[in-house]
PDB file of C-alpha atoms in Angstrom:
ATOM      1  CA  UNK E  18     -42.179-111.386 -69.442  1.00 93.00           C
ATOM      2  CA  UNK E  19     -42.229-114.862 -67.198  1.00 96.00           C
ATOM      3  CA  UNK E  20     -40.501-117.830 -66.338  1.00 97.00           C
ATOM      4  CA  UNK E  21     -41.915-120.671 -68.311  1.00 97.00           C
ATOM      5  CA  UNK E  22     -42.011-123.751 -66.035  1.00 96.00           C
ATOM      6  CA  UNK E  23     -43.244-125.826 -69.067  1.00 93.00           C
ATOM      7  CA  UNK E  24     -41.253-127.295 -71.841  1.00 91.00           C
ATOM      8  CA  UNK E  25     -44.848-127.850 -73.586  1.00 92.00           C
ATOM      9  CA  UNK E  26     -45.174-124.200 -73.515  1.00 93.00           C
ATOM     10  CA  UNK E  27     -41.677-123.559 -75.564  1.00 92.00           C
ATOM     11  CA  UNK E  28     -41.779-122.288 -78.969  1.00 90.00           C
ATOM     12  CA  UNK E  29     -38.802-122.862 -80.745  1.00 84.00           C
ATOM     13  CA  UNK E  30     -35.770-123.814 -79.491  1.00 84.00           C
ATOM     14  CA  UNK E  31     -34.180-120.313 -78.665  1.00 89.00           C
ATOM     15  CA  UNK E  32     -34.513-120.904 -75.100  1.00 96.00           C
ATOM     16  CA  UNK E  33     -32.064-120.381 -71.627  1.00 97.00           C
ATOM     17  CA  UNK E  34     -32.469-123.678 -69.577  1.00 98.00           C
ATOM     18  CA  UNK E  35     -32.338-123.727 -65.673  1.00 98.00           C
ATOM     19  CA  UNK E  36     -31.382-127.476 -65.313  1.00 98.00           C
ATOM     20  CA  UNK E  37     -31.179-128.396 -61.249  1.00 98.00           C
ATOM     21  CA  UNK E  38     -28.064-130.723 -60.923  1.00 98.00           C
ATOM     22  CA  UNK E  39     -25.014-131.028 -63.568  1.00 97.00           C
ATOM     23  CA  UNK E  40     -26.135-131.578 -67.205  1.00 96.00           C
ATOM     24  CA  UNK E  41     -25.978-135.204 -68.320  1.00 92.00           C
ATOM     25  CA  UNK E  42     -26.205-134.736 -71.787  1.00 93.00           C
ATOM     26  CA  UNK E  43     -29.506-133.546 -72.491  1.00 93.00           C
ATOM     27  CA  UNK E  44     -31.721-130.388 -72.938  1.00 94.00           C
ATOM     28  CA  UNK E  45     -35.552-129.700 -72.104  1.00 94.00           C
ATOM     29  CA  UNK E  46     -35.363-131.357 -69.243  1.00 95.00           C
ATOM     30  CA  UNK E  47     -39.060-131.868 -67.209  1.00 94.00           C
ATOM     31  CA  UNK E  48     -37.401-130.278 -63.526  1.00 96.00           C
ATOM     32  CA  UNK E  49     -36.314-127.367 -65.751  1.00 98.00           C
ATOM     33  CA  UNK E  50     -37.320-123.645 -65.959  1.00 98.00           C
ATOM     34  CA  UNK E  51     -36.760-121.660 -69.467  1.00 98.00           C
ATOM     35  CA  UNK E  52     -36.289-118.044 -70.329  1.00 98.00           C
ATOM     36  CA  UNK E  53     -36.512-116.453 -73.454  1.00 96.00           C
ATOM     37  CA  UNK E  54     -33.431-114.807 -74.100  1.00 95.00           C
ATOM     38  CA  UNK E  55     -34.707-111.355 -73.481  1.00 95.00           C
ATOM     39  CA  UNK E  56     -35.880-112.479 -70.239  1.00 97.00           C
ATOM     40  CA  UNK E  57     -32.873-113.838 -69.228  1.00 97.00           C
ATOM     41  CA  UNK E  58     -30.729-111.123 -69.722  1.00 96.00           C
ATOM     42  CA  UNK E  59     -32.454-109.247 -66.623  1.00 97.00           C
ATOM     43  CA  UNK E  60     -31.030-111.779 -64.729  1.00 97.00           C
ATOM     44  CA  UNK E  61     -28.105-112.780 -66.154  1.00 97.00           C
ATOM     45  CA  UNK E  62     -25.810-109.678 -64.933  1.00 97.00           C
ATOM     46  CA  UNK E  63     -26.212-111.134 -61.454  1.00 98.00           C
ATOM     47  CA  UNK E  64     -25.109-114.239 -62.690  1.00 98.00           C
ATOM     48  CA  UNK E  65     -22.139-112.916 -64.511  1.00 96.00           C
ATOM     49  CA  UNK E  66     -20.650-110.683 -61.704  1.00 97.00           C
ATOM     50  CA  UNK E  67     -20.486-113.660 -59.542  1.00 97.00           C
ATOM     51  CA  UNK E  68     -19.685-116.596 -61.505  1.00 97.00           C
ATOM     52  CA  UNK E  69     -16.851-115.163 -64.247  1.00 95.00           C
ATOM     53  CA  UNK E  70     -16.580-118.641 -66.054  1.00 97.00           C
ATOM     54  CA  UNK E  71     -20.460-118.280 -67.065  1.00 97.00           C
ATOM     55  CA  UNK E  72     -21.142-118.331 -71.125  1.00 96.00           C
ATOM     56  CA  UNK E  73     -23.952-117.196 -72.207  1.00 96.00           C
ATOM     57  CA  UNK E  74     -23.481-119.456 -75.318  1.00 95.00           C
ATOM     58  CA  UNK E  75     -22.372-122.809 -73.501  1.00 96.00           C
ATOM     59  CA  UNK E  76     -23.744-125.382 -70.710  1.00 97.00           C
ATOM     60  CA  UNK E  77     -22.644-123.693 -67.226  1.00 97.00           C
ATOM     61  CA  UNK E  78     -22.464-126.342 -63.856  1.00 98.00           C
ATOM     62  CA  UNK E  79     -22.918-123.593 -61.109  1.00 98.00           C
ATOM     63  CA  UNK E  80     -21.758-125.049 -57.615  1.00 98.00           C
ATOM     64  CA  UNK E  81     -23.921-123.937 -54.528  1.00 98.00           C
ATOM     65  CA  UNK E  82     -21.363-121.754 -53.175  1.00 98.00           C
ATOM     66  CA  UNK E  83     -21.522-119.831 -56.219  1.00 98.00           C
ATOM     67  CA  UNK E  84     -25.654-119.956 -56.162  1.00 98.00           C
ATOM     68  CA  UNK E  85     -25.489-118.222 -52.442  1.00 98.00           C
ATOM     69  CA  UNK E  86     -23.304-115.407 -53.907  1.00 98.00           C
ATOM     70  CA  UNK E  87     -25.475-115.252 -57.306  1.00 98.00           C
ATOM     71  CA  UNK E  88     -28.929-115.057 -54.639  1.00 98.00           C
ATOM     72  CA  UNK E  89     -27.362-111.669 -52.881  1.00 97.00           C
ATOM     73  CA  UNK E  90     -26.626-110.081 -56.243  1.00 97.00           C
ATOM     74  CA  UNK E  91     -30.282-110.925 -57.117  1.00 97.00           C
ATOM     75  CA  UNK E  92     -31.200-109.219 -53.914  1.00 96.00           C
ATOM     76  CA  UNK E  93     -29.750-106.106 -54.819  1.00 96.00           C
ATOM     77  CA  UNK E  94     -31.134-106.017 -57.878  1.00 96.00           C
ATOM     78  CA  UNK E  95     -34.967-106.797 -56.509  1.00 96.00           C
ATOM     79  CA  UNK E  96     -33.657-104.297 -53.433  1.00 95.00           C
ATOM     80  CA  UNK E  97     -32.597-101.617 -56.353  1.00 93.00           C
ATOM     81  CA  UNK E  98     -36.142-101.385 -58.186  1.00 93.00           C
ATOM     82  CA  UNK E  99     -38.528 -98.816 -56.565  1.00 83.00           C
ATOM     83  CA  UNK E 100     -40.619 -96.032 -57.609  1.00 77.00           C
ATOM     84  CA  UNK E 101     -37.683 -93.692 -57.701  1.00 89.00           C
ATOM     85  CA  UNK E 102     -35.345 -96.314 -59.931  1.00 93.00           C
ATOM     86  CA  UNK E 103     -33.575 -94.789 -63.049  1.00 94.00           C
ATOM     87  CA  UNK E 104     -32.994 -96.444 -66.145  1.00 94.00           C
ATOM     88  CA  UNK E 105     -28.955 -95.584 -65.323  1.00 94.00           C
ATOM     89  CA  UNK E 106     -29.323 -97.262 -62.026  1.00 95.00           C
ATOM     90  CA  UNK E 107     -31.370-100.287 -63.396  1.00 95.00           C
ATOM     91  CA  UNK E 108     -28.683-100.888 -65.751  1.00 95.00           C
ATOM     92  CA  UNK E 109     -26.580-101.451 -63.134  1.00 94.00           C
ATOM     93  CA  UNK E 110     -28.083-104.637 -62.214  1.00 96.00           C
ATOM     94  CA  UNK E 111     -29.584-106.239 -65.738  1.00 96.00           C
ATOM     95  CA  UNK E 112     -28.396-106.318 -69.416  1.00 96.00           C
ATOM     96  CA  UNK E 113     -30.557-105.399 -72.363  1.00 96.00           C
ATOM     97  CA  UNK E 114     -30.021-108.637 -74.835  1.00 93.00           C
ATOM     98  CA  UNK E 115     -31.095-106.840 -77.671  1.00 93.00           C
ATOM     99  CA  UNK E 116     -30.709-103.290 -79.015  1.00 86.00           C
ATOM    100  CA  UNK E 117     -34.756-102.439 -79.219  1.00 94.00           C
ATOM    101  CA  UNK E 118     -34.833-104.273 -76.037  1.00 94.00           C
ATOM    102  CA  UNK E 119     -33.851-101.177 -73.501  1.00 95.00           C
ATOM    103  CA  UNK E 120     -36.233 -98.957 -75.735  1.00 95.00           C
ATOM    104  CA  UNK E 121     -39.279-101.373 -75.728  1.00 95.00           C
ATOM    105  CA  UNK E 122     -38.617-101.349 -72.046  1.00 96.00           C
ATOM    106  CA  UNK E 123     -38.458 -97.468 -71.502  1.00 95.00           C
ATOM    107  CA  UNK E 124     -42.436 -97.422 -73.392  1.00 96.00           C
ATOM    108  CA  UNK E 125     -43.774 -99.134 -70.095  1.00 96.00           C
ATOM    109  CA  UNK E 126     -40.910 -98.264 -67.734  1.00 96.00           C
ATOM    110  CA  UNK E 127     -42.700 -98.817 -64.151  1.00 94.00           C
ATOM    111  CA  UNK E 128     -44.542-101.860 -65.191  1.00 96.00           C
ATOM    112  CA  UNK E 129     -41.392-103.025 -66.941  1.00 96.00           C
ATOM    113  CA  UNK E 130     -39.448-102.582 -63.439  1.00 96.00           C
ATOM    114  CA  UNK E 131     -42.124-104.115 -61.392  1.00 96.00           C
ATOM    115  CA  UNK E 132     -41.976-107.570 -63.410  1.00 97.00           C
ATOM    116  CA  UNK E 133     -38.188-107.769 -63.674  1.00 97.00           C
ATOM    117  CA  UNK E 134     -38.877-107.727 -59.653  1.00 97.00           C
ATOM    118  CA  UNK E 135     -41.325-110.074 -60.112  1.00 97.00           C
ATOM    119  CA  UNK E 136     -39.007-112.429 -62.124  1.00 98.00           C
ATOM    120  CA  UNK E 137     -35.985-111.811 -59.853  1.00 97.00           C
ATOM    121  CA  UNK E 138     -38.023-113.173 -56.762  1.00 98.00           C
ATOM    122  CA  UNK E 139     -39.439-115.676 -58.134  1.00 98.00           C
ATOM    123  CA  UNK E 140     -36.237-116.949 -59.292  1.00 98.00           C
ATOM    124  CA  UNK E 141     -34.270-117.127 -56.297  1.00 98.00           C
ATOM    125  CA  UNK E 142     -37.526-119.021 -54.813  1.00 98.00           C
ATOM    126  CA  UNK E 143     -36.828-121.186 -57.277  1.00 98.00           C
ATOM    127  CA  UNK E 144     -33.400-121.464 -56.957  1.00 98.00           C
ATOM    128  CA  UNK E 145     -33.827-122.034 -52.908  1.00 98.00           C
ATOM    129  CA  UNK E 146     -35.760-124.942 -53.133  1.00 98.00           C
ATOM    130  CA  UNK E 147     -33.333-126.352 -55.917  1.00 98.00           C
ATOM    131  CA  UNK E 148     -30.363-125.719 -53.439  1.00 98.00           C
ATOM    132  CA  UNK E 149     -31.964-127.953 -50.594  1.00 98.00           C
ATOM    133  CA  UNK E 150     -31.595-131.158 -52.755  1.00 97.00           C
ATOM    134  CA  UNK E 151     -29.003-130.358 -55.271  1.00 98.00           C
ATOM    135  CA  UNK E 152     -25.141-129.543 -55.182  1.00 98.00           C
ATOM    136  CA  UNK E 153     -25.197-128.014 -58.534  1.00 98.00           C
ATOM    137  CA  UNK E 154     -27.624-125.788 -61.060  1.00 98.00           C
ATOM    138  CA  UNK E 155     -27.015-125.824 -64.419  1.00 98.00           C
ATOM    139  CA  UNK E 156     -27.615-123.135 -67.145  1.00 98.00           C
ATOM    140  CA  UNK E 157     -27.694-124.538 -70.159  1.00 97.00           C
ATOM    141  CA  UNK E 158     -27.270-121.532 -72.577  1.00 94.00           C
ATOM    142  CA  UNK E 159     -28.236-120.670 -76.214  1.00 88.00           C
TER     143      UNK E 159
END
C-alpha cells in the first residue's frame, strides 16, 4: 500500500495518474504519482465529496480552489484514524474499490489504518508543493 512515484515501477497499465497541471494529451507522465486502484480508493472519497464533476473513469482538471477544499477533507480523514477508529467510522472517509478489499483490510485492521494515514499525508505533501507552481492537478483516471 504506497504511492508509486515511478512510472518504471508500474506494472500494467491499471493505474490512477496524479498529473500536476491540465492534461495535454498524454499519460505516464515523469512529474506524475500513480496509485493502484485499490489504493486510490482510500483517497478518492475526499476527492469526490469536494469536487462532484470527478470520474473515476475519465481525465479530471482539478482547479486549486478545489485542491484547498479536497486538502481539509484529507485532514479529516488523517484526523479520523486513531487507535479507537471503527471500521463504520473509517468508512466514512474512504471507499473500498473492490468487494474483498474491506475484508482483506479488516485481517490487519490497525496496520491497515496506520498506512491509509500514511498515504493520506503524504499525499497532501505532495499535493502542497504541486499547488505552489501549478493552477491545476490532474487525475487522470482508469
Amino acid at each position: 500500500m504506497k504511492i508509486i512515484r515511478s512510472k518504471e515501477k508500474l506494472e500494467g497499465s491499471c493505474y490512477i495518474e496524479v498529473l500536476p497541471g491540465k492534461y495535454l494529451g498524454e499519460c505516464w507522465n515523469e512529474k506524475s504519482i500513480f496509485f493502484t486502484e485499490e489504493v486510490f480508493g482510500f483517497i478518492e472519497k475526499s476527492i469526490d465529496i469536494e469536487f462532484p464533476e470527478y470520474d473515476h473513469y475519465a481525465f479530471n482538471e482539478i482547479h486549486r480552489e478545489n485542491w484547498f477544499k479536497i486538502l481539509d477533507q484529507l485532514d479529516m480523514l488523517i484526523n479520523s484514524i486513531n487507535e479507537d477508529v471503527t471500521l463504520d467510522q473509517l468508512k466514512m472517509h474512504v471507499y473500498f474499490i473492490f468487494a474483498d478489499t474491506e475484508q482483506e483490510f479488516q485481517q490487519d485492521f490497525d496496520n491497515n489504518i496506520l498506512k491509509v494515514r500514511e498515504i493520506a499525508k503524504e499525499f497532501q505533501i505532495w499535493i502542497k508543493e504541486q499547488l505552489e507552481t501549478y493552477e491545476y492537478i490532474s487525475i487522470l483516471g482508469i
